[in-house]
């Protein structure tokens, strides 16, 4: 079945780069997403990548996609204390039948940024 | 342009009562999704609706849970006879119509935290 795996914790120092990794199993995934969740808050869409791309950059965020290995990563440059949050990777399959909005989420990576 | 609006943000119910969670999608969005997040877990898909239609309810528990998205008004997720295991954060998301009937971008609301005591 479909599954998305992430490491649960990551700790970095302020100013360093953070790399959050994600693996998925559904080779028919069309879009892959990164969401950020702060405590007690909703999910903020950070960025997404279409499966025919291998890289997408948006200011401090860089997404890398390795389709062969089904591996997705999110790099945050110059990490700040305000980046401390849980980061969720999610995939959306190619089934345009009933599951268009059925995102499969990982359990989230808790990023802690130390000053 | 307001985001996805959910209310109430926090809801406390006693076992056996009913919980109703409301969601207004972003302006121009015609697709609504409900997800549930249990403590320390990722989000799990429950149901996908368009106006007056349930498109995919493969993630909905078979009993006590129902969802609707009427022609007018917000989408409602209804949980009857709540039990302690229903305590969770319930997130609504919306997307615009697009290729394949759903846009690339799916935006989430702030969530409704249900506590069953």
mmCIF file of C-alpha atoms in Angstrom:
data_model
loop_
_atom_site.group_PDB
_atom_site.id
_atom_site.type_symbol
_atom_site.label_atom_id
_atom_site.label_comp_id
_atom_site.label_asym_id
_atom_site.label_seq_id
_atom_site.Cartn_x
_atom_site.Cartn_y
_atom_site.Cartn_z
ATOM 1 C CA UNK A 1 0.000 0.000 0.000
ATOM 2 C CA UNK A 2 0.930 3.649 -0.037
ATOM 3 C CA UNK A 3 3.251 4.846 2.689
ATOM 4 C CA UNK A 4 5.283 7.947 3.462
ATOM 5 C CA UNK A 5 8.202 7.762 5.880
ATOM 6 C CA UNK A 6 10.062 10.569 7.624
ATOM 7 C CA UNK A 7 12.541 10.717 10.458
ATOM 8 C CA UNK A 8 10.826 12.039 13.557
ATOM 9 C CA UNK A 9 13.337 14.579 14.856
ATOM 10 C CA UNK A 10 15.983 16.962 13.557
ATOM 11 C CA UNK A 11 17.994 19.451 15.583
ATOM 12 C CA UNK A 12 20.137 22.194 14.022
ATOM 13 C CA UNK A 13 21.846 25.402 15.088
ATOM 14 C CA UNK A 14 20.547 28.771 13.977
ATOM 15 C CA UNK A 15 22.156 29.809 10.714
ATOM 16 C CA UNK A 16 22.903 26.250 9.597
ATOM 17 C CA UNK A 17 21.039 24.464 6.808
ATOM 18 C CA UNK A 18 18.358 21.912 7.652
ATOM 19 C CA UNK A 19 17.625 18.936 5.455
ATOM 20 C CA UNK A 20 14.438 16.995 6.073
ATOM 21 C CA UNK A 21 14.095 13.713 4.227
ATOM 22 C CA UNK A 22 11.076 11.726 3.121
ATOM 23 C CA UNK A 23 10.565 8.466 1.260
ATOM 24 C CA UNK A 24 7.375 7.313 -0.392
ATOM 25 C CA UNK A 25 6.211 4.117 -2.003
ATOM 26 C CA UNK A 26 3.637 5.103 -4.618
ATOM 27 C CA UNK A 27 5.510 5.353 -7.892
ATOM 28 C CA UNK A 28 2.462 6.891 -9.541
ATOM 29 C CA UNK A 29 2.594 9.948 -7.271
ATOM 30 C CA UNK A 30 1.964 13.096 -9.245
ATOM 31 C CA UNK A 31 2.557 15.814 -6.685
ATOM 32 C CA UNK A 32 4.616 15.848 -3.526
ATOM 33 C CA UNK A 33 4.096 18.462 -0.853
ATOM 34 C CA UNK A 34 5.794 19.963 2.162
ATOM 35 C CA UNK A 35 3.641 21.417 4.929
ATOM 36 C CA UNK A 36 4.699 23.183 8.135
ATOM 37 C CA UNK A 37 2.733 22.913 11.364
ATOM 38 C CA UNK A 38 3.425 25.040 14.411
ATOM 39 C CA UNK A 39 2.086 23.945 17.810
ATOM 40 C CA UNK A 40 -1.699 24.127 17.991
ATOM 41 C CA UNK A 41 -1.963 25.474 14.478
ATOM 42 C CA UNK A 42 -3.034 24.284 11.078
ATOM 43 C CA UNK A 43 -0.877 23.177 8.193
ATOM 44 C CA UNK A 44 0.833 25.803 6.113
ATOM 45 C CA UNK A 45 1.606 24.797 2.549
ATOM 46 C CA UNK A 46 5.304 25.537 2.029
ATOM 47 C CA UNK A 47 5.877 24.199 -1.425
ATOM 48 C CA UNK A 48 5.062 21.362 -3.773
ATOM 49 C CA UNK A 49 6.788 19.674 -6.671
ATOM 50 C CA UNK A 50 5.385 17.945 -9.693
ATOM 51 C CA UNK A 51 6.749 14.485 -10.314
ATOM 52 C CA UNK A 52 8.355 15.381 -13.643
ATOM 53 C CA UNK A 53 10.666 17.847 -11.892
ATOM 54 C CA UNK A 54 13.754 17.022 -9.871
ATOM 55 C CA UNK A 55 14.314 20.324 -8.131
ATOM 56 C CA UNK A 56 12.364 23.371 -7.083
ATOM 57 C CA UNK A 57 13.705 26.415 -5.282
ATOM 58 C CA UNK A 58 11.699 29.064 -3.474
ATOM 59 C CA UNK A 59 13.710 31.618 -1.462
ATOM 60 C CA UNK A 60 15.300 29.683 1.430
ATOM 61 C CA UNK A 61 13.578 26.425 0.496
ATOM 62 C CA UNK A 62 14.950 23.863 -1.936
ATOM 63 C CA UNK A 63 13.061 20.677 -2.758
ATOM 64 C CA UNK A 64 14.899 17.763 -4.352
ATOM 65 C CA UNK A 65 13.079 14.791 -5.839
ATOM 66 C CA UNK A 66 14.725 11.493 -6.752
ATOM 67 C CA UNK A 67 11.996 9.520 -8.487
ATOM 68 C CA UNK A 68 14.140 6.442 -8.959
ATOM 69 C CA UNK A 69 14.703 6.118 -5.208
ATOM 70 C CA UNK A 70 11.302 7.648 -4.318
ATOM 71 C CA UNK A 71 13.102 10.129 -2.108
ATOM 72 C CA UNK A 72 12.105 13.717 -1.420
ATOM 73 C CA UNK A 73 14.005 16.268 0.618
ATOM 74 C CA UNK A 74 13.416 19.784 1.886
ATOM 75 C CA UNK A 75 16.418 21.978 2.516
ATOM 76 C CA UNK A 76 16.002 25.146 4.564
ATOM 77 C CA UNK A 77 18.928 27.505 4.181
ATOM 78 C CA UNK A 78 20.006 29.791 7.043
ATOM 79 C CA UNK A 79 17.598 28.144 9.479
ATOM 80 C CA UNK A 80 16.028 30.501 11.994
ATOM 81 C CA UNK A 81 14.371 29.870 15.366
ATOM 82 C CA UNK A 82 11.050 30.728 13.714
ATOM 83 C CA UNK A 83 11.499 27.655 11.512
ATOM 84 C CA UNK A 84 11.035 25.402 14.544
ATOM 85 C CA UNK A 85 7.928 23.356 13.757
ATOM 86 C CA UNK A 86 6.804 19.975 12.493
ATOM 87 C CA UNK A 87 7.302 19.444 8.777
ATOM 88 C CA UNK A 88 5.061 17.027 6.923
ATOM 89 C CA UNK A 89 5.787 15.396 3.615
ATOM 90 C CA UNK A 90 2.705 14.307 1.627
ATOM 91 C CA UNK A 91 2.095 12.636 -1.704
ATOM 92 C CA UNK A 92 -0.868 12.626 -4.020
ATOM 93 C CA UNK A 93 -1.455 9.667 -6.282
ATOM 94 C CA UNK A 94 -2.321 9.667 -9.948
ATOM 95 C CA UNK A 95 -5.747 8.172 -9.424
ATOM 96 C CA UNK A 96 -8.024 10.859 -10.754
ATOM 97 C CA UNK A 97 -11.016 8.755 -9.930
ATOM 98 C CA UNK A 98 -12.105 9.394 -6.401
ATOM 99 C CA UNK A 99 -8.795 10.094 -4.716
ATOM 100 C CA UNK A 100 -7.716 13.398 -6.177
ATOM 101 C CA UNK A 101 -7.520 15.103 -2.831
ATOM 102 C CA UNK A 102 -6.409 12.079 -0.870
ATOM 103 C CA UNK A 103 -2.985 13.107 0.316
ATOM 104 C CA UNK A 104 -0.900 10.519 2.096
ATOM 105 C CA UNK A 105 1.046 12.159 4.917
ATOM 106 C CA UNK A 106 4.143 11.120 6.760
ATOM 107 C CA UNK A 107 4.161 11.366 10.550
ATOM 108 C CA UNK A 108 6.126 14.588 10.446
ATOM 109 C CA UNK A 109 9.651 15.660 11.348
ATOM 110 C CA UNK A 110 9.989 17.887 14.382
ATOM 111 C CA UNK A 111 12.644 20.503 13.631
ATOM 112 C CA UNK A 112 14.276 22.158 16.633
ATOM 113 C CA UNK A 113 16.478 25.165 15.999
ATOM 114 C CA UNK A 114 18.944 26.035 18.740
ATOM 115 C CA UNK A 115 20.185 29.629 19.037
ATOM 116 C CA UNK B 1 -8.870 36.547 0.400
ATOM 117 C CA UNK B 2 -9.644 34.640 3.558
ATOM 118 C CA UNK B 3 -8.175 31.203 3.943
ATOM 119 C CA UNK B 4 -10.004 28.007 4.812
ATOM 120 C CA UNK B 5 -12.159 28.839 7.814
ATOM 121 C CA UNK B 6 -13.014 26.250 10.420
ATOM 122 C CA UNK B 7 -15.116 26.516 13.537
ATOM 123 C CA UNK B 8 -15.178 25.888 16.319
ATOM 124 C CA UNK B 9 -11.443 25.861 16.934
ATOM 125 C CA UNK B 10 -11.895 23.903 20.129
ATOM 126 C CA UNK B 11 -14.827 21.735 21.125
ATOM 127 C CA UNK B 12 -15.394 19.675 24.260
ATOM 128 C CA UNK B 13 -18.051 16.984 24.236
ATOM 129 C CA UNK B 14 -19.124 14.346 26.707
ATOM 130 C CA UNK B 15 -19.228 10.745 25.590
ATOM 131 C CA UNK B 16 -22.433 10.072 23.687
ATOM 132 C CA UNK B 17 -22.985 13.654 22.527
ATOM 133 C CA UNK B 18 -22.784 14.879 18.959
ATOM 134 C CA UNK B 19 -20.009 17.006 17.494
ATOM 135 C CA UNK B 20 -20.474 19.249 14.465
ATOM 136 C CA UNK B 21 -17.479 20.808 12.798
ATOM 137 C CA UNK B 22 -17.862 23.433 10.103
ATOM 138 C CA UNK B 23 -15.627 24.413 7.233
ATOM 139 C CA UNK B 24 -15.848 27.213 4.699
ATOM 140 C CA UNK B 25 -13.439 26.700 1.800
ATOM 141 C CA UNK B 26 -11.318 29.432 0.304
ATOM 142 C CA UNK B 27 -13.113 31.708 -2.120
ATOM 143 C CA UNK B 28 -13.292 30.091 -5.540
ATOM 144 C CA UNK B 29 -12.574 26.616 -4.207
ATOM 145 C CA UNK B 30 -15.167 23.973 -4.921
ATOM 146 C CA UNK B 31 -13.415 20.930 -3.451
ATOM 147 C CA UNK B 32 -13.384 20.214 0.261
ATOM 148 C CA UNK B 33 -11.481 17.530 2.169
ATOM 149 C CA UNK B 34 -11.579 16.464 5.780
ATOM 150 C CA UNK B 35 -8.584 14.957 7.562
ATOM 151 C CA UNK B 36 -8.071 13.729 11.096
ATOM 152 C CA UNK B 37 -4.871 14.055 13.083
ATOM 153 C CA UNK B 38 -4.441 11.901 16.139
ATOM 154 C CA UNK B 39 -1.839 12.946 18.739
ATOM 155 C CA UNK B 40 1.740 12.453 17.522
ATOM 156 C CA UNK B 41 0.490 11.271 14.127
ATOM 157 C CA UNK B 42 0.295 12.596 10.612
ATOM 158 C CA UNK B 43 -2.968 13.509 8.978
ATOM 159 C CA UNK B 44 -5.268 10.791 7.694
ATOM 160 C CA UNK B 45 -7.680 11.427 4.851
ATOM 161 C CA UNK B 46 -11.348 10.998 5.699
ATOM 162 C CA UNK B 47 -13.552 12.349 2.916
ATOM 163 C CA UNK B 48 -13.547 14.436 -0.250
ATOM 164 C CA UNK B 49 -16.602 16.418 -1.249
ATOM 165 C CA UNK B 50 -17.779 18.733 -3.959
ATOM 166 C CA UNK B 51 -20.968 20.745 -3.729
ATOM 167 C CA UNK B 52 -23.819 18.357 -2.854
ATOM 168 C CA UNK B 53 -21.665 15.326 -3.681
ATOM 169 C CA UNK B 54 -19.459 12.964 -1.746
ATOM 170 C CA UNK B 55 -16.674 11.985 -4.134
ATOM 171 C CA UNK B 56 -14.513 9.769 -1.940
ATOM 172 C CA UNK B 57 -15.322 8.678 1.593
ATOM 173 C CA UNK B 58 -12.840 5.835 1.748
ATOM 174 C CA UNK B 59 -11.282 7.200 4.942
ATOM 175 C CA UNK B 60 -14.497 7.721 6.883
ATOM 176 C CA UNK B 61 -15.342 5.337 9.717
ATOM 177 C CA UNK B 62 -18.380 3.302 8.726
ATOM 178 C CA UNK B 63 -20.474 4.350 11.693
ATOM 179 C CA UNK B 64 -21.240 7.603 13.516
ATOM 180 C CA UNK B 65 -19.361 9.837 11.043
ATOM 181 C CA UNK B 66 -20.961 11.750 8.197
ATOM 182 C CA UNK B 67 -20.060 14.714 6.043
ATOM 183 C CA UNK B 68 -21.899 17.040 3.742
ATOM 184 C CA UNK B 69 -21.192 20.040 1.562
ATOM 185 C CA UNK B 70 -24.534 21.639 0.734
ATOM 186 C CA UNK B 71 -25.243 23.944 -2.152
ATOM 187 C CA UNK B 72 -25.288 26.868 0.263
ATOM 188 C CA UNK B 73 -23.254 27.151 3.422
ATOM 189 C CA UNK B 74 -20.224 25.450 4.877
ATOM 190 C CA UNK B 75 -19.214 21.830 4.804
ATOM 191 C CA UNK B 76 -20.148 19.961 7.969
ATOM 192 C CA UNK B 77 -18.409 16.988 9.546
ATOM 193 C CA UNK B 78 -20.765 15.339 12.010
ATOM 194 C CA UNK B 79 -19.776 12.810 14.638
ATOM 195 C CA UNK B 80 -22.603 11.161 16.501
ATOM 196 C CA UNK B 81 -22.321 9.509 19.920
ATOM 197 C CA UNK B 82 -18.724 10.564 20.369
ATOM 198 C CA UNK B 83 -16.263 8.320 22.194
ATOM 199 C CA UNK B 84 -12.896 9.146 23.749
ATOM 200 C CA UNK B 85 -11.092 7.763 20.716
ATOM 201 C CA UNK B 86 -12.651 10.509 18.578
ATOM 202 C CA UNK B 87 -10.520 13.096 20.394
ATOM 203 C CA UNK B 88 -8.306 14.531 17.682
ATOM 204 C CA UNK B 89 -7.679 17.551 15.518
ATOM 205 C CA UNK B 90 -9.938 17.645 12.472
ATOM 206 C CA UNK B 91 -8.614 19.594 9.526
ATOM 207 C CA UNK B 92 -10.512 20.810 6.538
ATOM 208 C CA UNK B 93 -8.765 21.594 3.276
ATOM 209 C CA UNK B 94 -9.894 23.017 -0.026
ATOM 210 C CA UNK B 95 -8.630 23.272 -3.566
ATOM 211 C CA UNK B 96 -9.747 25.017 -6.715
ATOM 212 C CA UNK B 97 -11.131 23.184 -9.722
ATOM 213 C CA UNK B 98 -8.348 22.329 -12.123
ATOM 214 C CA UNK B 99 -6.769 19.571 -14.190
ATOM 215 C CA UNK B 100 -8.488 16.294 -13.417
ATOM 216 C CA UNK B 101 -11.084 18.183 -11.396
ATOM 217 C CA UNK B 102 -8.722 19.171 -8.602
ATOM 218 C CA UNK B 103 -6.059 21.842 -8.374
ATOM 219 C CA UNK B 104 -2.437 21.238 -7.530
ATOM 220 C CA UNK B 105 -2.619 23.243 -4.362
ATOM 221 C CA UNK B 106 -4.504 22.047 -1.339
ATOM 222 C CA UNK B 107 -4.830 24.541 1.494
ATOM 223 C CA UNK B 108 -5.649 23.609 5.043
ATOM 224 C CA UNK B 109 -7.631 25.392 7.706
ATOM 225 C CA UNK B 110 -6.462 25.970 11.255
ATOM 226 C CA UNK B 111 -8.214 22.839 12.484
ATOM 227 C CA UNK B 112 -10.873 21.998 15.040
ATOM 228 C CA UNK B 113 -9.626 20.309 18.202
ATOM 229 C CA UNK B 114 -12.209 17.914 19.596
ATOM 230 C CA UNK B 115 -11.854 16.663 23.153
ATOM 231 C CA UNK B 116 -14.221 13.983 24.389
ATOM 232 C CA UNK B 117 -14.498 13.730 28.164
#
